[in-house]
Structures are given as structure tokens and as C-alpha cells.
Amino acid sequence: MVRAAIVFLLTLVSVLPGQTNPASLVARQWRQTHEKAILEEFSGLLSIPNIATDHLNIRRNADAVAAMLRGRGVAVQLVEAAGANPVVFGELNTPGATRTIVLYAHYDGQPLDPKEWATPPFTPVLRDKLIEKDGQVIPWDRVRYPVDPESRIYARSASDDKAPILAIVTALDAIKSASLKLHSNIHFVFEGEEEAGSANLERILTAHKALFAADVWLICDGPVSQNRQQLIAFGARGVTTANITVYGPRRELHSGHYGNWAPNPAMMLARLLTSMKDETGHVLVEHFYDGIAPLSETETRALAEAPVPDAALMNELWLGGTEGSPKKLIELLQLPSLNIRGMASSRIGDQASNVIPSTASASIDMRLVKGMDHQKTIDRLIEHVRRQGYFVVEDEPGQDVRMAHPKVARITTLGHGYNAVRTSMDLPISREVIRVVESARGPAVKVPTMGGSVPLDSIERAVGTRTITIPIANHDNSQHSSNENLRLQNLWDGVELMAALLTM
Amino acid sequence: MVRAAIVFLLTLVSVLPGQTNPASLVARQWRQTHEKAILEEFSGLLSIPNIATDHLNIRRNADAVAAMLRGRGVAVQLVEAAGANPVVFGELNTPGATRTIVLYAHYDGQPLDPKEWATPPFTPVLRDKLIEKDGQVIPWDRVRYPVDPESRIYARSASDDKAPILAIVTALDAIKSASLKLHSNIHFVFEGEEEAGSANLERILTAHKALFAADVWLICDGPVSQNRQQLIAFGARGVTTANITVYGPRRELHSGHYGNWAPNPAMMLARLLTSMKDETGHVLVEHFYDGIAPLSETETRALAEAPVPDAALMNELWLGGTEGSPKKLIELLQLPSLNIRGMASSRIGDQASNVIPSTASASIDMRLVKGMDHQKTIDRLIEHVRRQGYFVVEDEPGQDVRMAHPKVARITTLGHGYNAVRTSMDLPISREVIRVVESARGPAVKVPTMGGSVPLDSIERAVGTRTITIPIANHDNSQHSSNENLRLQNLWDGVELMAALLTM
């Protein structure tokens, strides 16, 4: 009867070449007839503020996600550790299954400044297109269904990373509606502090090793390819961050009465940052590139076959040049990077006054590839700063320290960076994941390492598994910035993808 | 009778060696018996917000200052020009006088961010010492007179530049109380937009040339020497400012997904700023130092004789080194400078997120010495930026411009910088001013050029006069920054100084 239903459905929906996964087709039909309910559920989840440090609201998120899973028959528990945000763990076990698959996502979102948002970040709104393309808000009570799939939902975590959670529970509804069977033990792990660096994840996983064990963890996070093609990433760059503050006079000084004499920390910082990278994008921190693992033949071939969205992206981003030119974006993402996330000293523009600033600060992140160690990389950065003549301290330096050294830099780190991982594309489980994903979404872009970072090393280390990342969000989602959004078609595609993965 | 009164006073007050000016001694006596009334009048004036763009309050300041002068028998008019803040002009003419002296100050103050102030900037408070030395607020109703002269009044413009206005009117009271005679025509010019660059002063002076004519303008602005000795500056550096913005991607990008590929504007700005100055403080903008007028023999000698507060200042400011070392502060102030006033790109610290910023901006000022032209200096800066490969624009660049050039910089200027001036120390009027000042305040530090800038070139050009600057504020006044303050002893000294100048 199930098969009959599927055959019937196949006659109703428009199927693209290569999209032959029965669960995906069921999921599409379900979505098309339930868009309103799906978006209402999504909007409800996005309305709960989810900054990792906001523990009260984080718990509200965890409870909401747990309730969403339980409503679909999933056995759920909140896995707790002192000082950590709860991990929502769910199980759908299949009697006789020989394979366990974890679907991972995170329910916390990046910190934000509400003033920079066009609409409040935790009041989801629908826009007919991107804000940058003059997209207008469509009030929820005036939305017509089916919704134009090019519409966008604007809210913190609309794409990063509550979209996969919604896609999963919707796919579960669809699967149940068609009485499709699962073939693997499907487990869910939804983390609550990924954007804060996943400081406690490894500890939690290690403490519950058996619970979290699996043949593979499928990491549902990040964006798909810029040409909107499905992406499968077999690794992710690691990351580590540092805040650097350099010091001038104890208080701001009049730039007339002291200019030329009092050291200007903004100029010192500019010089220090300049010393870290050359104009071609090559990082000048000593030994930065040491020990990097080379790519395999399959990985090199996959990169060569990947689409090249560079020209279209440059147009979209108004770029007249790129940093690592002539290398392509996808090639550059296989390399480590050093990036200034932000920089500040005194005031600018109309707020500027004639002063020599007292301090200047920059926040940087370094993305790491397989073979690099995050702690060693920080050590190399500190050593580099020392080579520029700085006395490096961790705590705010007092008069003694500042007077004893002409150049003092305070370097602080979050203390919980993580390393890159890369799962071989040639493993049987890797090949199986590729097959299932492509049966749902057609030919996929397969990359050895995606640019973004997820704490995959701690997962692999703690539970002895391997990870493969399968994102669903659109690339132009303003993830990590203001006005984060999700393109609806990406959510719909995600539902179909999740249905395929759940039934693999 | 007047002479008898003075002789009597001389027996009462403690006179320092060299302080023999009768009007100064009268002024000291007056101040010592009227501290409460003086501080109340000062507090009232400081309570009126005085940012140059706040036209309503600026006019309240002008009216208040005019009323203060009229109350002392000065004939006052507000000199107006379309779009300009009023100049308060006052006259105390002496029948038969052959000399006209202008006392100049300004009643507007630097822009500010109230959040950075310990107490609201327009609610004057008295503290027993510097905030940095844990100075505590003394409520006005609990002040005991005479006040500890090391106390500080905290308020915007407490030192820069309402203090001289208070000193002048108090000195007028003292002079009147002792029936002392004036010997010159004394005119007062109190400007209302000096901190906004004195954009209209030259136009106003030119339109009223006869009104503002004088043998010398004494500029009462800026701080005295760091060792608290009286300063006479025969010139001031000119100034010009520029805001520079460089561009990365149109919107902030995820640093993982685009790092190494999308140009980082913060790094571009760091590199650009670094190209402008070397580690020794030498400005690298091509032709920056061209055409500078050399110092005379008297000027060179005066510099050699000036005190060297450098070591004490380094201690006060927690500096382990200075930029132009081994040159002394006072030598370095005779040279032009290029200073970063502020710098910003995206967010730092706890607010930072994993992004490649979209833009990065810096505000810079350049201090100019005799022989440099402010417009030419800006042109040289722009040319320098071009030499670093930038396409330079004045307006916000659109997609076309940004895509046509890998490096785009927007440079805007206030458009009203001004040049340095330097009055010869060997002129008769210069020698006379030195004599009178030293009779009131003892041996003075005499410098060819002080570090700060006042629009002296436009004054000299417009009314064909010469200028000499005689400051009264303490050097550690946080002028142009938050928590601006005036040390009371500097106000008291200023009263004595003004009494001497008024009666010269």
C-alpha cells in the first residue's frame, strides 16, 4: 500500500532528473500541502532568543526543540553538564537496524546587535526577496499559500542553524503520513552553544560515549553552493580566535599637544596587523602553514569538478578583486586563513575628536585545515607578535608593565578553538551518503573541506565516529551578521533531503 | 589711593619671586575673597551645552557670555553671519590709548559621547582630585571655601575654552574693585565654533575688518606647560582632517565561507595606514615635509631653554616609549604630524562575530607647521593613497566603481583646515607681552609653535594682525576627550594673568 501511494504521488509532483528518492517525493507532497503549518512552527521557534550566553532563553529553545521531536514520536532527553547549555538528544531506533546515523544541528545563534537589523532579530518576518534587492515585508496574516519559494524568512538562526531542525521534524511528519519505514537507527543531536565555540560539547559526548556513538554524524549546518546546488562537505576548517589590544597613553590625549610624541595605538595596531599577512593573502605568521595534510586524488578531482561561482559572487558582492587571486574560492577554502573580524580605536566620522587614542583593539579569527593544531596556531600568532617587538600579556597591563615595555599587546583567546577534520570520500559510508543525497537533490557539489567551522574534531574524538556535513541554507543568508535570512526554497529542499537521510 | 591700596595688599598676599604685577596682586586678593561667587558663575556657564552644531544652546551660551561682559561695563555686540554661530565682541576702550589688544577665547566645546563621561558633561562637578587618582565628587553645597586649589571642575569646556572667559570677567571685577586704570583699548572676541573648525571666522572678520583690528590678538586657549609653568606660544600648528573608508564585500560575509577570498577592508585599511608613517614617526606621505620654514636663532634658543617634562609625562601616561624618540616633546611639536584619531571596522571583543567586514574607516588629522599649506597637504595625502593602488572617490562608491577597481578609498575632509602661524619673538609687541606675562606669572616657557591648533592664520589674514597664544588650563585636563576638567589653581592663576594683560 505504501508503494502504491508513492507511485500515485510520483504522478502528481514534478520530479527533476536524478531526484528519485521516494521519501523525498513524499516529503515534497507533504510540504506543498502544509506550508502554512510548517512556517508557523518555524516562526514560533525563531521567536525564542537563542544567544548562547542567554541561559534562560536557551533553555526555552531546548524545551521547544525537545517538544517538537516528542510530538513526532522521538524519544528525547536533555543531556546536561554543569555550566553547559543542554544538548537535545533524540532517538528513533529501528529494530534490527545495523547502522546508527546521527543528524546534528545547533539551536543557538550568533551574538548580534539589534540596532543593525532592519527588523528585530527574534521577530521573524517574511520578505518577498532580499533586503538588498528592496525586499518588502509580507505580514504573516497576508501570506498566500503556496508561498513564493524565493521569499525569505528574516530572523537570527533562520538559516544558521534552526532551518535543519524544522526540515527534520517536517520530514518526519511526511514519512509518518506515508507510513514509510526507517532502515537505520536515527539519532538527533541538537547543540546549544555552537556559536559560542562548543566549549562543552566534547566533555558532554565523552561523558555519554555510548549514547552518542554512531557510524556517521551528518552535520546539518552551513550553506549550500553559491549556484544553489546541494553541497556535501567531507570536512570543515577548524577555527581559533584572538582579541588583540595594544596600548598608547593611559588616557586619550589631544593630538595637537602630543602628536608626534605619544605613541598612537591605532597606528601600532595597523602596523601589527599588516605584519601578519601580505597583499596576496599569504599569512606571514611564522610556521603558519607547517604540517598541513595534502589532498588525496579523489579530493583533488572533486575540487576540479566543483562549480566556479566566483564571477557571479564578485558581481553580487560588488568586488573588483579577490584576495587570493588567481586561485578560486573553493581552492582558497582548502587553505588556512587569518581574518580581521573587527577593529576599533576611539571614534570615527562625526564622532571623531582630535585625540591620540588610548588603546586599539582587533578581533581576529584563524581558520585551520587538516594537520594544523589550534593551540599551536595561537602560540605561533603570539610568537609573531613578540617578534614585532611586543611584550605580550594576557591580563590588562598596569603601569609597571606598560612603562617597562615600549610596545605591549594584550592577547586573549576564547580558549576553545578546534581543529579541522576531513573524512575520506572513498569510505563506504561516504559513498552511501553521496548516493542518498544525490537521489534526493540531484548531482551534488562535493568538497573535501568547507570554509566554515563546526566542532567536528571534538565529536570525532569523543565518540570515535566520522562526520560529513550536509548543509541546506542559501549562501546569501547573512549568516553571522545582521539580517540573517533563509530562502524558502532552501527550507523546502532541506525537507526533501532530510526525508531521504532519515530513511537511508 | 590706588597705590596705597596695592602696597597694603602686597603685605597681605604671598608673592612669588618675579610676580610683581600690581593688577595681578589685586586680582589674587579679589579671588581669595570671592571664590564661591566665581565658581557659581563658572558653573552656570558650564551648564549650558556648547557643541557647535547645537545652535539653540550655542546661542544661549553667546547670550550668557554677552551678559557676563555687560555686567562688567563692557560694550558688547553679537557679530552674526548667515549660517554661523555668533561671535561675542566686546570693547573696553581707553581714551587716548594708542594700542588695541584683543583677548580671544571660544565658548563652544568638542563633540562628545556622554556615555564615556563619569558624570554628565554639562553638569559641572567638583572633585578633590583627578578621576584617575580616584578623585571624589564634592557636592556644591558642601564645598568649603577657600577651596583646595588642587580640586578639579569636571565639565565639557571647563578648560577648553570657557576658563579664560571666567578668568577675564573675574579680573575685570578685581580691577574695578581697586579702581585700577586700563592703558590700552581692550577688545574681546569669543568665538562659537572653534571646535568645529572655525569655518566662518575669517568671513566674519573680513566683513568687519575695522571692528576686529588690533595690534595683537592674545589667544587664550590651550594648556600651560606640563610642569605647570606659564606658557607663551608664538605660533600654533595648523590642522587638516580626513576620513578614509575602504571597501570589502558589499555585505559582511562569514569569515569561514569566504576567508582568503573576499578582501578584508580592515586589513586593507591597516596596510594603508601603515604606509603613511614609519615606526620612528616619520610621515611617509610624499612631499609631506616640503617647504617648512626653519626656526630663527631666538626660537631655537627658547626651545633649548624650555623645561623638559618628558620623563614625568611618560610616568603620568604610563608610556614605555615615545614615538619620535630621542627627540623631546617640545621639539617634536615644531614638526608636522599625522595622527589616527579613530578607527573602526565591524565589531570587537564580545560583540565580534565571525565576519569579513564590509568597510573599514579611519579618521586622521594632520598638524601643520609654518610653510605648509593645508589644502596641498590633503592633496598629497590623496596622492599617497592613489600610489598604494587605490581609486579615490569623494562620494559613497556604487557597484560600478567598486567592481571596476580592486581597491577603492573614499576620502572626505571637513574642507576647512587651516595653516600654521608663527609670530616672531623679536617684535616689540612680543617682547612687551613676555614682560607683562612674566610680571604676573614669573618666568614663562616660550615656544615658537604650540602643538594644538587654533585658526590663527585666518585671523592674521583677515584683520592684518599678529597673534600670541597665552593659555591658562592645566595640561592634564582631558581636553577634547571625556571627563574634561580644570584644575582650580589654573583658574586662579588665569585670573591674575588676565588682570595683568587687561592693564598692559
mmCIF file with all atom_site columns, C-alpha atoms in Angstrom, chain A residues 256-262, chain B residues 223-227 229-235 237 295 298-311 313 322 324-336 369 422 425 444-452:
data_model
loop_
_atom_site.group_PDB
_atom_site.id
_atom_site.type_symbol
_atom_site.label_atom_id
_atom_site.label_alt_id
_atom_site.label_comp_id
_atom_site.label_asym_id
_atom_site.label_entity_id
_atom_site.label_seq_id
_atom_site.pdbx_PDB_ins_code
_atom_site.Cartn_x
_atom_site.Cartn_y
_atom_site.Cartn_z
_atom_site.occupancy
_atom_site.B_iso_or_equiv
_atom_site.pdbx_formal_charge
_atom_site.auth_seq_id
_atom_site.auth_comp_id
_atom_site.auth_asym_id
_atom_site.auth_atom_id
_atom_site.pdbx_PDB_model_num
ATOM 1  C CA . GLY A 1 256 ? 47.908 68.640 18.762 1.00 0.00 ? 256 GLY A CA 1
ATOM 2  C CA . HIS A 1 257 ? 49.655 68.849 22.080 1.00 0.00 ? 257 HIS A CA 1
ATOM 3  C CA . TYR A 1 258 ? 51.102 65.341 21.942 1.00 0.00 ? 258 TYR A CA 1
ATOM 4  C CA . GLY A 1 259 ? 51.053 64.297 18.264 1.00 0.00 ? 259 GLY A CA 1
ATOM 5  C CA . ASN A 1 260 ? 54.466 63.016 17.100 1.00 0.00 ? 260 ASN A CA 1
ATOM 6  C CA . TRP A 1 261 ? 55.447 62.128 20.651 1.00 0.00 ? 261 TRP A CA 1
ATOM 7  C CA . ALA A 1 262 ? 52.801 59.920 22.286 1.00 0.00 ? 262 ALA A CA 1
ATOM 8  C CA . PRO B 1 223 ? 47.146 74.248 28.225 1.00 0.00 ? 223 PRO B CA 1
ATOM 9  C CA . VAL B 1 224 ? 50.174 75.637 30.041 1.00 0.00 ? 224 VAL B CA 1
ATOM 10 C CA . SER B 1 225 ? 53.405 73.681 30.356 1.00 0.00 ? 225 SER B CA 1
ATOM 11 C CA . GLN B 1 226 ? 53.265 70.169 31.846 1.00 0.00 ? 226 GLN B CA 1
ATOM 12 C CA . ASN B 1 227 ? 55.383 71.401 34.793 1.00 0.00 ? 227 ASN B CA 1
ATOM 13 C CA . GLN B 1 229 ? 54.797 76.866 34.354 1.00 0.00 ? 229 GLN B CA 1
ATOM 14 C CA . GLN B 1 230 ? 53.125 79.647 32.348 1.00 0.00 ? 230 GLN B CA 1
ATOM 15 C CA . LEU B 1 231 ? 53.422 79.162 28.604 1.00 0.00 ? 231 LEU B CA 1
ATOM 16 C CA . ILE B 1 232 ? 53.612 81.753 25.836 1.00 0.00 ? 232 ILE B CA 1
ATOM 17 C CA . ALA B 1 233 ? 53.283 80.311 22.359 1.00 0.00 ? 233 ALA B CA 1
ATOM 18 C CA . PHE B 1 234 ? 54.158 82.482 19.424 1.00 0.00 ? 234 PHE B CA 1
ATOM 19 C CA . GLY B 1 235 ? 52.510 80.177 16.980 1.00 0.00 ? 235 GLY B CA 1
ATOM 20 C CA . ARG B 1 237 ? 50.264 74.261 14.300 1.00 0.00 ? 237 ARG B CA 1
ATOM 21 C CA . LEU B 1 295 ? 63.378 78.288 13.124 1.00 0.00 ? 295 LEU B CA 1
ATOM 22 C CA . THR B 1 298 ? 65.757 83.229 19.167 1.00 0.00 ? 298 THR B CA 1
ATOM 23 C CA . GLU B 1 299 ? 63.267 80.449 18.583 1.00 0.00 ? 299 GLU B CA 1
ATOM 24 C CA . THR B 1 300 ? 65.924 77.757 18.707 1.00 0.00 ? 300 THR B CA 1
ATOM 25 C CA . ARG B 1 301 ? 67.290 79.235 21.929 1.00 0.00 ? 301 ARG B CA 1
ATOM 26 C CA . ALA B 1 302 ? 63.818 79.407 23.502 1.00 0.00 ? 302 ALA B CA 1
ATOM 27 C CA . LEU B 1 303 ? 63.277 75.726 22.750 1.00 0.00 ? 303 LEU B CA 1
ATOM 28 C CA . ALA B 1 304 ? 66.596 74.814 24.299 1.00 0.00 ? 304 ALA B CA 1
ATOM 29 C CA . GLU B 1 305 ? 65.663 76.758 27.443 1.00 0.00 ? 305 GLU B CA 1
ATOM 30 C CA . ALA B 1 306 ? 62.199 75.218 27.771 1.00 0.00 ? 306 ALA B CA 1
ATOM 31 C CA . PRO B 1 307 ? 61.680 72.683 30.530 1.00 0.00 ? 307 PRO B CA 1
ATOM 32 C CA . VAL B 1 308 ? 61.637 69.007 29.565 1.00 0.00 ? 308 VAL B CA 1
ATOM 33 C CA . PRO B 1 309 ? 58.653 67.337 31.213 1.00 0.00 ? 309 PRO B CA 1
ATOM 34 C CA . ASP B 1 310 ? 59.036 64.216 29.084 1.00 0.00 ? 310 ASP B CA 1
ATOM 35 C CA . ALA B 1 311 ? 60.019 61.745 31.805 1.00 0.00 ? 311 ALA B CA 1
ATOM 36 C CA . LEU B 1 313 ? 54.762 62.818 31.407 1.00 0.00 ? 313 LEU B CA 1
ATOM 37 C CA . THR B 1 322 ? 57.729 57.730 22.706 1.00 0.00 ? 322 THR B CA 1
ATOM 38 C CA . GLY B 1 324 ? 59.834 60.404 17.898 1.00 0.00 ? 324 GLY B CA 1
ATOM 39 C CA . SER B 1 325 ? 62.451 59.337 20.422 1.00 0.00 ? 325 SER B CA 1
ATOM 40 C CA . PRO B 1 326 ? 65.128 60.529 21.136 1.00 0.00 ? 326 PRO B CA 1
ATOM 41 C CA . LYS B 1 327 ? 63.667 63.928 20.150 1.00 0.00 ? 327 LYS B CA 1
ATOM 42 C CA . LYS B 1 328 ? 61.916 65.768 23.006 1.00 0.00 ? 328 LYS B CA 1
ATOM 43 C CA . LEU B 1 329 ? 58.195 66.549 23.037 1.00 0.00 ? 329 LEU B CA 1
ATOM 44 C CA . ILE B 1 330 ? 58.752 70.272 22.549 1.00 0.00 ? 330 ILE B CA 1
ATOM 45 C CA . GLU B 1 331 ? 60.998 69.628 19.542 1.00 0.00 ? 331 GLU B CA 1
ATOM 46 C CA . LEU B 1 332 ? 58.515 67.202 18.014 1.00 0.00 ? 332 LEU B CA 1
ATOM 47 C CA . LEU B 1 333 ? 55.714 69.758 18.310 1.00 0.00 ? 333 LEU B CA 1
ATOM 48 C CA . GLN B 1 334 ? 57.689 72.023 15.962 1.00 0.00 ? 334 GLN B CA 1
ATOM 49 C CA . LEU B 1 335 ? 57.237 69.351 13.268 1.00 0.00 ? 335 LEU B CA 1
ATOM 50 C CA . PRO B 1 336 ? 54.096 68.387 11.383 1.00 0.00 ? 336 PRO B CA 1
ATOM 51 C CA . VAL B 1 369 ? 53.787 73.897 10.704 1.00 0.00 ? 369 VAL B CA 1
ATOM 52 C CA . ARG B 1 422 ? 54.352 81.883 13.893 1.00 0.00 ? 422 ARG B CA 1
ATOM 53 C CA . MET B 1 425 ? 59.591 86.574 19.331 1.00 0.00 ? 425 MET B CA 1
ATOM 54 C CA . ALA B 1 444 ? 57.412 81.655 31.349 1.00 0.00 ? 444 ALA B CA 1
ATOM 55 C CA . VAL B 1 445 ? 58.094 78.863 28.880 1.00 0.00 ? 445 VAL B CA 1
ATOM 56 C CA . LYS B 1 446 ? 58.301 80.482 25.453 1.00 0.00 ? 446 LYS B CA 1
ATOM 57 C CA . VAL B 1 447 ? 57.732 78.250 22.452 1.00 0.00 ? 447 VAL B CA 1
ATOM 58 C CA . PRO B 1 448 ? 57.761 79.160 18.743 1.00 0.00 ? 448 PRO B CA 1
ATOM 59 C CA . THR B 1 449 ? 54.842 76.826 17.999 1.00 0.00 ? 449 THR B CA 1
ATOM 60 C CA . MET B 1 450 ? 52.491 75.043 20.323 1.00 0.00 ? 450 MET B CA 1
ATOM 61 C CA . GLY B 1 451 ? 51.213 71.638 19.373 1.00 0.00 ? 451 GLY B CA 1
ATOM 62 C CA . GLY B 1 452 ? 47.499 72.379 19.243 1.00 0.00 ? 452 GLY B CA 1
#
